[in-house]
Amino acid sequence: MPSDAATAPHAAVGRATVRVDGPLKVSGAARYTSDFHFPGMLYAVPVGATIASGTIAAIDTRAAEAMPGVRKVYTRHNIGKFYRVPTSSKALINERRPPLDDDAVHYYGQYIALVVADTFEHATAAARKVKASYSAVTNPNVSTSLAPAMGDASGKLPANEPRQPDSERGDPDAAFASASVQVDHTYNTPFETHSSIELHASVATFDGVRFTLYETTQAVMNSRQLIAQMLGVPTEDVRIVTEFLGTGFGGKGSVWPHSLLAAAAARDLRQPVKLVLTREETFECVGHRPHTQQRIRLGATSDGKLVSLRHDFIYSRARLTEYRENCGESSSFMYSTPNLRITSAFAGRDTGVATTMRGPGAVPGMYALESAMDELAVALKMDPVELRLKNEPAIDESKNIPFSSRHLKECLTTGAEKFGWSRRKPEIGSMRDGDVILGWGVAACTWMAARIPAQASVMFNADGSVRVASATQDIGTGTYTVLAQMVSQLTGVTVDRVKVVIGDTTLPPGPFSGGSMATASLVPAVAQAAREAIGRLLAAAAEGDSHFDKASVAQLDFHQGRVHRKGQQPNEGRSFEDVLAAARLGHVEGHGKSAGTRDEEHPAYSTHSFGAHFVEVAWQPEIARLRVNRAVTVIDAGRIINPLMGRNQIEGAVTMGIGMALFEETNYDARNGMPVNSNLADYIMATHADTPPMDVIFLDYPDTHLNEMGARGIGEIGLAGIAAAITNAVYHATGVRVRDLPVHIEDLLIAA
Amino acid sequence: METFTFSRAADPAEAIMAGAAASTAQQGAEVRFVAGGTTLIDLMKLDVETPKRVVDINRLPLAKVERAPDGGLKIGALVRNSDLAHSADVQRDYPVLSEALLSGASGQLRNMATTGGNLLQRTRCIYFRNTDTPCNKREPGSGCSAIEGFNRNLAVLGTSEQCIASNPSDMNVALTALEATIVIQGVQGERRVPIGEFFLLPGDTPNRETVMQPGDLITHVLLPPPHPGARSHYLKLRDRASYEFALASAAVVLASEGGAIRHARVALGGVGTRPWRSPEAEAALLSKPATRATFAAASEAAVRGAKPYSQNGFKIELAKRCLTSALATATA
């Protein structure tokens, strides 16, 4: 077996490889969901509720039905049957209520009807003619003040969730009370909307028995399972296809109601139905990052050793979901402290349901924790890098197990050196570049690493190609390319000869793209599949290829795509396509199947990625202009399979973090519960012009406890901590400590 | 989007005749001219604009930037924002206009948007754009959702109890400081409207935004000859660095002589219900030395009487800083 592949000169893993799907994307040949067209295609446009809480009294569809091109207008009375998902199901679904289930309205924009017409324009025009009246309308609660105030009278637990702490050790109350330095602040992060460039879409076809749904999903297998369940058909009768995604940021992990509407219309009309949400609808109906309010209490000795850490958080929760934003996920192991408690609660809100958004839990959580660490450093008059180095734990103190691979200290020291941190003057507003005041901030970051179950197949083809297949999908992060690199690494066949087939539930069940787990999960399955395929290739050579006359399988080896005798060079052997030709085989195939690590009850290691962000902001008080000038990010995420795409992920996350820190917030109108800034002009995100020079460094320590290639995941880690690094820099420049994201110009006008 | 008929005007007279059939040229117009389409098509998709007839005026011969006989500039209504911003005449003699244009929208939008269309750009008030909410500008008498709602980017100057919508244009602010004249062809022939009289205050009729009448076609914008020795500047402040409407902006044209300001034109953007000329600021500048103290006094004068709403009070302070800085830059 090619155990030396990693060190071979042709090693594909670790090489900066351009995206194998790049030409398809830049030429427009890549087919995204809404690109699929079929003969007889009809277009569906949903009608959303214009209240956030109440009951539908009546829906008048007559005017809409009389509009040109309209085929049918659906309400709950004629959409056909949907079934519920049992609460025992662990599948990814944040809104379990089937669409049009009853007359109750739980949030603004909730679908109450569906118009299907011969064109998108006709359907849109008719949808506006559907008139609903409501009863029992109540004022929606969309408040961003997540009262009741944190904690009960004793301060031990939030009032509305009387249950066990999420994590606890020692006596954090006594330790905090007697700590010589204390920090106690509450941080807010706003509702945020994913705002992927590709709108959610569903193209549904039904042949009388089977559904084929072209979906914008980060989880084809999950979609198949849930949609089959909700349509009440066998899983085998649903096929999900997602060839390309214009990203998802977690917003396309769950199954959303519009997919069911499209399928039901196709089921009823027996014609293909295309449903593409509007940008406004994506703010209403397909999830968001919930609002969070987090109180952090840190107690430390006068020389900066943490003695107590408490993290009590509340998150907004819509009526229709159990989605939990676990802000405290990282706080239990990030720093060494003998006394700690993390508690959580939620506050009910009349909004669409929340869902995972890039770095769910840890991203808002690390904003709060890393802001508090900066405030502690200020209180201690200690350098914030030094404070973090001083509180580095030897093990995961929340579980009392070692870290599989943790290099946070090196992230901090390497970043500090690259950034020039030693030149930092701690006094507020003390660093200048001409008339511009500079602020320097730092924050650490972390994100989980785990594997989920995965299957894959690898096939050597007689045409000289190698095919790797798995029912996973590429959300734009580079799964196509990473799979090609893995197979190249395992077989020695160059990347350009590897055909990657994903995004289709007819393939071996693959992992969802979420939690930064897809790559790590695929490694063992693909490795096993490749080895099995190589084994079969060697058997074919031994049996069917006279070139290896009388050789046994044990005497053969495989390198650089060539079968050869052990002890000989690959070029003395035969290419695999020649072997297949000699054996008169079209292909040989291997399968791989690997279990997940995420639900291990007693893991031997605590497995996480780590990193550090260093940020410089430029502050011009005379015009209240704040910009991010530069960022240095050091990431410890195991072996980086592709440094080009890896850097791309971190740069994208830092850019998104600039948006999180300075711009992004979804505003709900308290009068009707409507997300008001539901377009890309009013929902402010970072543009290219806001993107500073970024220096991304990977430490590249393989984490072989997770998989043989040592790869963890890099999709989310870069967004953790970055908002805190920016607000810490803002404080350094302006003296204004912003504890409610995003930083607004109006917050800074008081600075000068 | 509602169904509409579409035709292409061969000459201005045909467009004017088509437009004259409408009962209004303001909100609710049954006939609309389309040029770049960057505002109109957007609003038609939202059902905010529901014309029965759309007349394409792109082929009219109004796409030239020419020197006027008086030494000023004659800008065709169909000159694209990108072309106007990069016109050598504009860059040399009216840099404030070039800067304002380039600070607006995005490269793609500027390549489509025209001079006449930009003059008629509609507010970005989110309630105006959402037909599910009351809005006096869109539907007179229905109420204003913004006064008690999200008004962070709306006006603090020139507001009324009916409407606080801000004029979002950058170009209009520069044209106001440059004292442009709008040339309009209508059923009664041509008339020339100073830009200061072109835009209306909302008052009790926020649905009426300009002096445009049915059939009126903007054909040109005239700029007076550049003031001798004048320097100009446009400064736009916003949350992010690009592709966002102004929270506050300032266009200034200044000339000094003998240590004192002899010519001052000041207009503010993002804070007014129309592009906001400030004679008060100009008076505070005239005959004064070009110092920070003078600029600060002029900025105070510019926002005197400004009325803050629940979320946009910060714009008053921001506008002052914006104007002070723009004046300092123009005289540096």
CSV table of N, CA and C in Angstrom, one decimal, chain A residues 363-418:
chain,number,residue,atom,x,y,z
A,363,VAL,N,-19.2,31.4,17.5
A,363,VAL,CA,-18.9,32.8,16.9
A,363,VAL,C,-19.4,33.9,17.8
A,364,PRO,N,-20.7,33.9,18.1
A,364,PRO,CA,-21.2,34.9,19.1
A,364,PRO,C,-20.5,34.7,20.4
A,365,GLY,N,-20.3,33.4,20.8
A,365,GLY,CA,-19.7,33.2,22.1
A,365,GLY,C,-18.3,33.7,22.3
A,366,MET,N,-17.5,33.5,21.2
A,366,MET,CA,-16.1,33.9,21.3
A,366,MET,C,-16.0,35.4,21.2
A,367,TYR,N,-17.0,36.1,20.6
A,367,TYR,CA,-17.0,37.5,20.6
A,367,TYR,C,-17.1,38.0,22.0
A,368,ALA,N,-18.0,37.4,22.8
A,368,ALA,CA,-18.2,37.8,24.2
A,368,ALA,C,-17.0,37.5,25.0
A,369,LEU,N,-16.5,36.2,24.9
A,369,LEU,CA,-15.4,35.8,25.8
A,369,LEU,C,-14.2,36.6,25.5
A,370,GLU,N,-13.9,36.7,24.2
A,370,GLU,CA,-12.6,37.4,23.8
A,370,GLU,C,-12.7,38.9,24.1
A,371,SER,N,-13.9,39.5,24.1
A,371,SER,CA,-14.0,40.9,24.5
A,371,SER,C,-13.8,41.0,26.0
A,372,ALA,N,-14.3,40.0,26.7
A,372,ALA,CA,-14.1,40.1,28.2
A,372,ALA,C,-12.7,39.9,28.6
A,373,MET,N,-12.0,39.0,27.8
A,373,MET,CA,-10.5,38.8,28.1
A,373,MET,C,-9.8,40.1,27.8
A,374,ASP,N,-10.2,40.9,26.8
A,374,ASP,CA,-9.5,42.1,26.5
A,374,ASP,C,-9.8,43.1,27.7
A,375,GLU,N,-11.0,43.1,28.1
A,375,GLU,CA,-11.4,44.0,29.2
A,375,GLU,C,-10.6,43.6,30.5
A,376,LEU,N,-10.4,42.3,30.7
A,376,LEU,CA,-9.6,41.9,31.8
A,376,LEU,C,-8.2,42.3,31.7
A,377,ALA,N,-7.6,42.2,30.5
A,377,ALA,CA,-6.2,42.7,30.3
A,377,ALA,C,-6.1,44.2,30.6
A,378,VAL,N,-7.1,44.9,30.2
A,378,VAL,CA,-7.1,46.4,30.5
A,378,VAL,C,-7.1,46.6,32.0
A,379,ALA,N,-8.0,45.8,32.7
A,379,ALA,CA,-8.1,46.0,34.1
A,379,ALA,C,-6.8,45.6,34.8
A,380,LEU,N,-6.2,44.6,34.3
A,380,LEU,CA,-4.9,44.1,34.9
A,380,LEU,C,-3.7,45.0,34.4
A,381,LYS,N,-3.9,45.9,33.4
A,381,LYS,CA,-2.8,46.6,32.8
A,381,LYS,C,-1.8,45.6,32.3
A,382,MET,N,-2.3,44.6,31.7
A,382,MET,CA,-1.4,43.5,31.1
A,382,MET,C,-1.7,43.4,29.6
A,383,ASP,N,-0.6,43.0,28.9
A,383,ASP,CA,-0.8,42.8,27.5
A,383,ASP,C,-1.8,41.7,27.2
A,384,PRO,N,-2.7,41.9,26.3
A,384,PRO,CA,-3.8,40.9,26.1
A,384,PRO,C,-3.2,39.6,25.5
A,385,VAL,N,-2.1,39.6,24.8
A,385,VAL,CA,-1.5,38.4,24.3
A,385,VAL,C,-0.9,37.6,25.5
A,386,GLU,N,-0.2,38.4,26.3
A,386,GLU,CA,0.4,37.7,27.5
A,386,GLU,C,-0.7,37.1,28.4
A,387,LEU,N,-1.8,37.8,28.5
A,387,LEU,CA,-2.9,37.3,29.4
A,387,LEU,C,-3.3,35.9,28.9
A,388,ARG,N,-3.5,35.8,27.6
A,388,ARG,CA,-4.0,34.6,27.0
A,388,ARG,C,-2.9,33.5,27.1
A,389,LEU,N,-1.6,33.8,26.9
A,389,LEU,CA,-0.6,32.8,27.0
A,389,LEU,C,-0.5,32.3,28.5
A,390,LYS,N,-0.8,33.2,29.4
A,390,LYS,CA,-0.7,32.9,30.8
A,390,LYS,C,-1.8,31.9,31.3
A,391,ASN,N,-2.9,31.9,30.5
A,391,ASN,CA,-4.0,31.0,30.9
A,391,ASN,C,-4.2,29.9,30.0
A,392,GLU,N,-3.2,29.5,29.3
A,392,GLU,CA,-3.2,28.3,28.5
A,392,GLU,C,-3.4,27.0,29.3
A,393,PRO,N,-4.4,26.2,29.0
A,393,PRO,CA,-4.6,25.0,29.8
A,393,PRO,C,-3.7,23.9,29.2
A,394,ALA,N,-3.3,23.0,30.1
A,394,ALA,CA,-2.5,21.8,29.7
A,394,ALA,C,-3.4,20.7,29.1
A,395,ILE,N,-4.6,20.7,29.6
A,395,ILE,CA,-5.6,19.7,29.0
A,395,ILE,C,-7.0,20.4,28.9
A,396,ASP,N,-7.9,19.7,28.3
A,396,ASP,CA,-9.3,20.2,28.3
A,396,ASP,C,-9.8,20.0,29.7
A,397,GLU,N,-9.9,21.1,30.4
A,397,GLU,CA,-10.3,21.0,31.9
A,397,GLU,C,-11.8,20.7,32.0
A,398,SER,N,-12.6,20.9,31.0
A,398,SER,CA,-14.0,20.6,31.1
A,398,SER,C,-14.2,19.1,31.1
A,399,LYS,N,-13.4,18.4,30.4
A,399,LYS,CA,-13.6,16.9,30.3
A,399,LYS,C,-12.4,16.1,30.9
A,400,ASN,N,-11.4,16.8,31.3
A,400,ASN,CA,-10.2,16.1,31.9
A,400,ASN,C,-9.6,15.1,30.9
A,401,ILE,N,-9.5,15.6,29.7
A,401,ILE,CA,-8.8,14.7,28.7
A,401,ILE,C,-7.9,15.6,27.9
A,402,PRO,N,-6.8,15.0,27.3
A,402,PRO,CA,-5.9,15.9,26.5
A,402,PRO,C,-6.5,16.4,25.2
A,403,PHE,N,-5.9,17.5,24.8
A,403,PHE,CA,-6.3,17.9,23.4
A,403,PHE,C,-5.6,17.0,22.4
A,404,SER,N,-6.2,16.8,21.3
A,404,SER,CA,-5.6,16.0,20.3
A,404,SER,C,-4.4,16.7,19.7
A,405,SER,N,-4.5,18.0,19.6
A,405,SER,CA,-3.5,18.8,19.0
A,405,SER,C,-3.9,20.3,19.2
A,406,ARG,N,-3.2,21.0,20.1
A,406,ARG,CA,-3.6,22.4,20.4
A,406,ARG,C,-2.3,23.2,20.4
A,407,HIS,N,-2.3,24.2,19.5
A,407,HIS,CA,-1.2,25.1,19.4
A,407,HIS,C,-1.5,26.5,19.4
A,408,LEU,N,-2.5,26.8,20.4
A,408,LEU,CA,-2.9,28.2,20.5
A,408,LEU,C,-1.8,29.2,20.8
A,409,LYS,N,-0.9,28.7,21.7
A,409,LYS,CA,0.2,29.6,22.1
A,409,LYS,C,1.1,30.0,20.9
A,410,GLU,N,1.3,29.0,20.0
A,410,GLU,CA,2.1,29.3,18.8
A,410,GLU,C,1.3,30.2,17.9
A,411,CYS,N,0.0,30.1,17.8
A,411,CYS,CA,-0.8,31.0,17.0
A,411,CYS,C,-0.6,32.4,17.5
A,412,LEU,N,-0.7,32.6,18.8
A,412,LEU,CA,-0.6,33.9,19.4
A,412,LEU,C,0.8,34.5,19.2
A,413,THR,N,1.9,33.7,19.4
A,413,THR,CA,3.2,34.3,19.3
A,413,THR,C,3.6,34.5,17.9
A,414,THR,N,3.2,33.6,17.0
A,414,THR,CA,3.5,33.7,15.6
A,414,THR,C,2.8,35.0,15.0
A,415,GLY,N,1.5,35.1,15.4
A,415,GLY,CA,0.8,36.2,14.9
A,415,GLY,C,1.3,37.5,15.4
A,416,ALA,N,1.7,37.5,16.7
A,416,ALA,CA,2.2,38.8,17.3
A,416,ALA,C,3.5,39.2,16.6
A,417,GLU,N,4.3,38.2,16.2
A,417,GLU,CA,5.5,38.6,15.5
A,417,GLU,C,5.3,39.1,14.1
A,418,LYS,N,4.4,38.4,13.4
A,418,LYS,CA,4.1,38.8,12.0
A,418,LYS,C,3.4,40.2,12.0
